[in-house]
mmCIF file of C-alpha atoms in Angstrom:
data_model
loop_
_atom_site.group_PDB
_atom_site.id
_atom_site.type_symbol
_atom_site.label_atom_id
_atom_site.label_comp_id
_atom_site.label_asym_id
_atom_site.label_seq_id
_atom_site.Cartn_x
_atom_site.Cartn_y
_atom_site.Cartn_z
ATOM 1 C CA MET A 1 -36.485 -24.038 1.639
ATOM 2 C CA GLY A 2 -34.701 -25.574 4.083
ATOM 3 C CA PHE A 3 -32.974 -27.522 1.860
ATOM 4 C CA LEU A 4 -32.330 -24.439 -0.372
ATOM 5 C CA LYS A 5 -30.652 -22.957 1.915
ATOM 6 C CA LYS A 6 -28.330 -25.711 3.525
ATOM 7 C CA LEU A 7 -27.210 -26.417 -0.180
ATOM 8 C CA PHE A 8 -26.396 -22.276 -0.647
ATOM 9 C CA ARG A 9 -24.242 -22.613 3.042
ATOM 10 C CA LYS A 10 -22.506 -25.989 1.336
ATOM 11 C CA GLY A 11 -21.422 -23.502 -1.241
ATOM 12 C CA GLN A 12 -19.756 -20.907 0.599
ATOM 13 C CA LYS A 13 -16.482 -20.369 1.500
ATOM 14 C CA HIS A 14 -15.233 -20.505 4.598
ATOM 15 C CA TYR A 15 -12.027 -17.751 5.013
ATOM 16 C CA PRO A 16 -10.092 -17.403 8.489
ATOM 17 C CA GLU A 17 -10.986 -15.089 11.119
ATOM 18 C CA PHE A 18 -8.820 -12.590 10.423
ATOM 19 C CA TRP A 19 -10.563 -12.034 7.044
ATOM 20 C CA SER A 20 -13.776 -11.858 8.316
ATOM 21 C CA VAL A 21 -12.694 -9.325 10.570
ATOM 22 C CA TYR A 22 -10.962 -7.255 7.890
ATOM 23 C CA GLN A 23 -14.027 -7.351 6.099
ATOM 24 C CA ASN A 24 -16.346 -6.224 8.890
ATOM 25 C CA ALA A 25 -14.227 -3.080 9.001
ATOM 26 C CA PHE A 26 -15.778 -1.925 5.748
ATOM 27 C CA GLU A 27 -19.345 -1.915 7.267
ATOM 28 C CA ARG A 28 -17.999 1.096 9.289
ATOM 29 C CA GLN A 29 -18.425 3.982 7.053
ATOM 30 C CA GLN A 30 -15.725 6.000 5.340
ATOM 31 C CA ALA A 31 -15.711 9.758 6.764
ATOM 32 C CA HIS A 32 -15.774 12.599 4.459
ATOM 33 C CA ASP A 33 -13.845 15.378 6.340
ATOM 34 C CA LEU A 34 -10.215 14.990 4.865
ATOM 35 C CA ASN A 35 -8.344 15.486 8.506
ATOM 36 C CA ALA A 36 -10.782 12.352 9.193
ATOM 37 C CA ILE A 37 -9.904 9.888 6.720
ATOM 38 C CA ARG A 38 -7.378 7.487 7.792
ATOM 39 C CA PHE A 39 -4.820 7.154 5.091
ATOM 40 C CA VAL A 40 -2.033 3.933 5.245
ATOM 41 C CA VAL A 41 1.110 4.492 3.197
ATOM 42 C CA PHE A 42 2.822 1.393 2.134
ATOM 43 C CA ASP A 43 5.542 -0.356 0.333
ATOM 44 C CA THR A 44 6.493 -3.628 -0.485
ATOM 45 C CA GLU A 45 10.280 -4.857 -1.260
ATOM 46 C CA THR A 46 9.961 -8.075 -3.947
ATOM 47 C CA THR A 47 12.176 -10.414 -5.173
ATOM 48 C CA GLY A 48 11.443 -8.847 -8.709
ATOM 49 C CA LEU A 49 8.782 -7.770 -11.146
ATOM 50 C CA ASP A 50 7.210 -11.017 -12.005
ATOM 51 C CA ILE A 51 3.752 -10.588 -10.402
ATOM 52 C CA GLU A 52 3.098 -14.419 -10.324
ATOM 53 C CA LYS A 53 6.387 -15.642 -10.008
ATOM 54 C CA ASP A 54 8.360 -13.018 -7.847
ATOM 55 C CA ARG A 55 7.378 -13.104 -4.048
ATOM 56 C CA ILE A 56 7.119 -10.483 -1.232
ATOM 57 C CA LEU A 57 10.015 -9.778 0.650
ATOM 58 C CA SER A 58 8.773 -7.281 3.164
ATOM 59 C CA ILE A 59 5.771 -4.378 3.786
ATOM 60 C CA GLY A 60 6.064 -1.429 5.486
ATOM 61 C CA ALA A 61 3.240 1.013 6.400
ATOM 62 C CA LEU A 62 2.346 4.224 7.990
ATOM 63 C CA SER A 63 -0.799 5.391 9.369
ATOM 64 C CA LEU A 64 -1.797 8.868 8.160
ATOM 65 C CA GLN A 65 -4.631 11.267 9.764
ATOM 66 C CA ASN A 66 -5.000 15.157 10.107
ATOM 67 C CA GLU A 67 -2.762 15.465 7.518
ATOM 68 C CA SER A 68 0.468 14.048 9.713
ATOM 69 C CA ILE A 69 2.340 11.025 9.964
ATOM 70 C CA ALA A 70 0.728 8.697 13.442
ATOM 71 C CA VAL A 71 4.338 8.207 14.594
ATOM 72 C CA LYS A 72 3.375 5.288 16.924
ATOM 73 C CA GLN A 73 1.396 3.729 13.853
ATOM 74 C CA SER A 74 4.253 2.030 12.124
ATOM 75 C CA PHE A 75 3.830 -1.583 10.558
ATOM 76 C CA GLU A 76 6.974 -3.526 9.037
ATOM 77 C CA VAL A 77 7.767 -7.206 8.529
ATOM 78 C CA PHE A 78 9.656 -9.511 7.120
ATOM 79 C CA LEU A 79 8.718 -12.642 5.544
ATOM 80 C CA TYR A 80 10.347 -15.802 5.244
ATOM 81 C CA GLN A 81 11.358 -16.453 1.405
ATOM 82 C CA HIS A 82 13.319 -18.878 -0.821
ATOM 83 C CA PHE A 83 13.474 -17.260 -3.871
ATOM 84 C CA TYR A 84 15.576 -14.391 -4.666
ATOM 85 C CA HIS A 85 17.396 -12.597 -7.641
ATOM 86 C CA ALA A 86 20.826 -12.026 -6.474
ATOM 87 C CA ASP A 87 20.634 -8.219 -8.187
ATOM 88 C CA ASN A 88 17.734 -7.436 -6.564
ATOM 89 C CA ILE A 89 18.752 -8.412 -3.128
ATOM 90 C CA ALA A 90 21.828 -5.700 -3.654
ATOM 91 C CA ILE A 91 19.525 -3.300 -4.163
ATOM 92 C CA HIS A 92 17.111 -4.366 -0.742
ATOM 93 C CA GLY A 93 19.396 -5.362 1.551
ATOM 94 C CA ILE A 94 17.323 -7.807 2.654
ATOM 95 C CA LEU A 95 19.326 -11.164 2.624
ATOM 96 C CA GLU A 96 17.809 -14.536 3.871
ATOM 97 C CA GLU A 97 20.460 -14.839 6.377
ATOM 98 C CA GLU A 98 20.255 -11.422 8.135
ATOM 99 C CA SER A 99 18.727 -11.840 11.810
ATOM 100 C CA LYS A 100 15.650 -10.093 11.167
ATOM 101 C CA PRO A 101 12.453 -11.619 12.696
ATOM 102 C CA ARG A 102 10.887 -13.386 10.082
ATOM 103 C CA ILE A 103 7.212 -14.805 9.483
ATOM 104 C CA THR A 104 5.121 -16.535 6.639
ATOM 105 C CA GLU A 105 3.407 -14.767 4.121
ATOM 106 C CA LEU A 106 0.032 -15.725 5.982
ATOM 107 C CA GLU A 107 1.173 -14.288 9.072
ATOM 108 C CA ALA A 108 2.141 -11.142 7.014
ATOM 109 C CA LEU A 109 -1.077 -10.562 5.445
ATOM 110 C CA CYS A 110 -2.901 -11.651 8.851
ATOM 111 C CA LEU A 111 -1.056 -8.497 10.321
ATOM 112 C CA PHE A 112 -1.241 -6.700 7.175
ATOM 113 C CA LEU A 113 -4.794 -6.929 7.033
ATOM 114 C CA ASN A 114 -5.432 -5.987 10.857
ATOM 115 C CA PHE A 115 -3.276 -2.579 10.315
ATOM 116 C CA ILE A 116 -4.884 -1.173 7.157
ATOM 117 C CA GLU A 117 -8.415 -1.973 8.094
ATOM 118 C CA ASN A 118 -10.972 -0.063 5.841
ATOM 119 C CA ALA A 119 -8.143 2.790 5.291
ATOM 120 C CA ILE A 120 -7.483 4.396 1.987
ATOM 121 C CA LEU A 121 -4.168 2.594 0.846
ATOM 122 C CA VAL A 122 -1.537 5.116 -0.737
ATOM 123 C CA ALA A 123 1.254 3.492 -2.760
ATOM 124 C CA HIS A 124 4.072 4.922 -5.258
ATOM 125 C CA HIS A 125 3.049 3.314 -8.565
ATOM 126 C CA ALA A 126 -0.044 1.456 -6.502
ATOM 127 C CA GLY A 127 -0.673 -1.128 -9.194
ATOM 128 C CA PHE A 128 2.691 -2.964 -8.463
ATOM 129 C CA ASP A 129 2.293 -3.723 -4.553
ATOM 130 C CA ARG A 130 -1.293 -4.032 -5.144
ATOM 131 C CA ALA A 131 -1.179 -6.576 -7.540
ATOM 132 C CA MET A 132 1.640 -8.243 -4.940
ATOM 133 C CA ILE A 133 -0.560 -8.370 -1.973
ATOM 134 C CA ASN A 134 -3.389 -9.839 -3.955
ATOM 135 C CA GLN A 135 -1.448 -12.405 -5.717
ATOM 136 C CA ALA A 136 -0.280 -13.380 -2.061
ATOM 137 C CA LEU A 137 -3.788 -13.497 -0.629
ATOM 138 C CA LYS A 138 -4.812 -15.469 -3.896
ATOM 139 C CA ARG A 139 -1.895 -18.307 -3.569
ATOM 140 C CA HIS A 140 -3.671 -18.460 0.350
ATOM 141 C CA GLY A 141 -7.230 -18.726 -0.805
ATOM 142 C CA LEU A 142 -8.387 -15.153 -0.256
ATOM 143 C CA PRO A 143 -9.825 -12.509 -2.326
ATOM 144 C CA LYS A 144 -8.296 -9.156 -3.273
ATOM 145 C CA LEU A 145 -8.198 -6.150 -0.911
ATOM 146 C CA LYS A 146 -11.256 -3.937 -0.704
ATOM 147 C CA ASN A 147 -9.652 -0.795 0.154
ATOM 148 C CA LYS A 148 -9.617 1.893 -2.246
ATOM 149 C CA PHE A 149 -6.034 3.005 -3.429
ATOM 150 C CA LEU A 150 -4.199 6.419 -4.222
ATOM 151 C CA ASP A 151 -1.092 6.518 -6.302
ATOM 152 C CA THR A 152 1.399 9.094 -5.589
ATOM 153 C CA SER A 153 2.878 9.244 -8.958
ATOM 154 C CA THR A 154 -0.583 9.891 -10.579
ATOM 155 C CA LEU A 155 -1.527 12.527 -7.941
ATOM 156 C CA TYR A 156 1.591 14.255 -8.187
ATOM 157 C CA LYS A 157 1.280 14.907 -12.200
ATOM 158 C CA GLN A 158 -2.245 16.739 -11.263
ATOM 159 C CA THR A 159 -0.298 19.339 -9.122
ATOM 160 C CA LEU A 160 1.787 20.189 -12.624
ATOM 161 C CA ILE A 161 0.884 23.035 -14.233
ATOM 162 C CA ASP A 162 -0.970 22.259 -17.753
ATOM 163 C CA SER A 163 1.539 24.290 -20.042
ATOM 164 C CA PRO A 164 2.653 23.188 -23.838
ATOM 165 C CA LEU A 165 5.924 24.811 -22.310
ATOM 166 C CA LEU A 166 6.353 22.319 -19.787
ATOM 167 C CA GLN A 167 6.944 19.087 -20.709
ATOM 168 C CA ARG A 168 5.433 16.235 -18.440
ATOM 169 C CA GLN A 169 7.366 12.621 -17.718
ATOM 170 C CA GLU A 170 5.035 9.446 -18.372
ATOM 171 C CA HIS A 171 6.489 8.277 -14.966
ATOM 172 C CA TYR A 172 8.108 9.400 -11.807
ATOM 173 C CA ALA A 173 10.172 7.552 -10.175
ATOM 174 C CA LEU A 174 10.114 8.078 -5.802
ATOM 175 C CA ASP A 175 13.205 9.249 -6.231
ATOM 176 C CA ASP A 176 12.104 12.007 -8.567
ATOM 177 C CA LEU A 177 9.504 13.154 -5.670
ATOM 178 C CA ALA A 178 11.929 12.736 -3.091
ATOM 179 C CA GLU A 179 14.201 15.298 -4.972
ATOM 180 C CA LYS A 180 11.217 17.629 -5.480
ATOM 181 C CA PHE A 181 10.196 17.645 -1.922
ATOM 182 C CA ASP A 182 13.706 17.947 -0.453
ATOM 183 C CA ILE A 183 12.842 14.212 1.112
ATOM 184 C CA THR A 184 15.754 12.356 3.069
ATOM 185 C CA THR A 185 16.457 8.801 1.415
ATOM 186 C CA VAL A 186 18.473 7.585 3.505
ATOM 187 C CA ASP A 187 16.486 4.620 4.133
ATOM 188 C CA ARG A 188 15.240 4.238 0.522
ATOM 189 C CA HIS A 189 14.773 1.087 -0.623
ATOM 190 C CA THR A 190 13.703 -0.481 2.598
ATOM 191 C CA ALA A 191 9.906 -1.352 2.740
ATOM 192 C CA LEU A 192 9.252 1.150 5.624
ATOM 193 C CA GLY A 193 11.786 3.824 4.621
ATOM 194 C CA ASP A 194 10.018 4.081 0.856
ATOM 195 C CA ALA A 195 6.913 4.328 2.811
ATOM 196 C CA TYR A 196 7.952 6.882 4.811
ATOM 197 C CA ILE A 197 8.936 9.027 1.846
ATOM 198 C CA THR A 198 6.223 8.288 -0.027
ATOM 199 C CA ALA A 199 3.940 8.918 2.857
ATOM 200 C CA ILE A 200 5.934 12.823 2.870
ATOM 201 C CA ALA A 201 5.692 12.852 -0.832
ATOM 202 C CA PHE A 202 1.686 12.516 -0.260
ATOM 203 C CA LEU A 203 1.369 15.434 2.438
ATOM 204 C CA ASN A 204 3.365 17.647 0.027
ATOM 205 C CA ILE A 205 1.335 16.639 -2.864
ATOM 206 C CA LEU A 206 -2.260 16.936 -1.064
ATOM 207 C CA GLY A 207 -1.120 20.435 0.331
ATOM 208 C CA LYS A 208 -0.855 21.190 -3.184
ATOM 209 C CA LEU A 209 -4.095 19.776 -4.447
ATOM 210 C CA LYS A 210 -5.888 21.504 -1.697
ATOM 211 C CA GLY A 211 -4.738 24.798 -3.465
ATOM 212 C CA LYS A 212 -6.838 24.192 -6.875
ATOM 213 C CA ARG A 213 -9.984 25.074 -7.953
ATOM 214 C CA GLY A 214 -12.224 22.343 -7.819
ATOM 215 C CA PHE A 215 -10.911 20.168 -5.462
ATOM 216 C CA SER A 216 -12.891 17.897 -3.470
ATOM 217 C CA VAL A 217 -12.358 14.850 -1.094
ATOM 218 C CA LYS A 218 -14.991 12.776 -3.552
ATOM 219 C CA LYS A 219 -12.576 13.613 -6.701
ATOM 220 C CA LEU A 220 -9.637 12.656 -4.298
ATOM 221 C CA LEU A 221 -10.802 9.578 -3.518
ATOM 222 C CA ASN A 222 -12.342 8.907 -7.447
#
């Protein structure tokens, strides 16, 4: 028996302490009351749209609880990266020579996981941001994110009236939601700026969904 235990331990992967802390956060039971649930709305700015080849330039995030933004709980990091697409730099304005404090990708992941803990993550077209974070984790030999995700693009469609007279778009850009909910876009195409726009849109969407028959937290999170 002792031999088997030793053999099992030998095959176990040893992850950094910050991953263990993050993983332990999921031992806490998630709240069932919408006002008690902590959401983290986040955005990544990247060198491009190729999940495997492109890299994260910055991550911005905001904490939401009790259906309001916790203004003192914001997160923003800029990463050292040496791979750029000139056209994307023009959009994001994140130049390598800019005098912003920068950290390594592993440091950024450590800080991000420490910030999000076991929160429900919210993003616009969340699949891309989740994939970019997961790919970065993979590069450092770490597992994928454990958090549940909500996509504001998908949620917004659920607020629309189901009528043959109204033609839904297949995809709704963040600018579409900003226009719909009259959200300022001054800091558009910065990670924290886009996270803010997404957060305001999410709160508006939540308000509409709560007014629909059959709404429940369970349905929202599933």
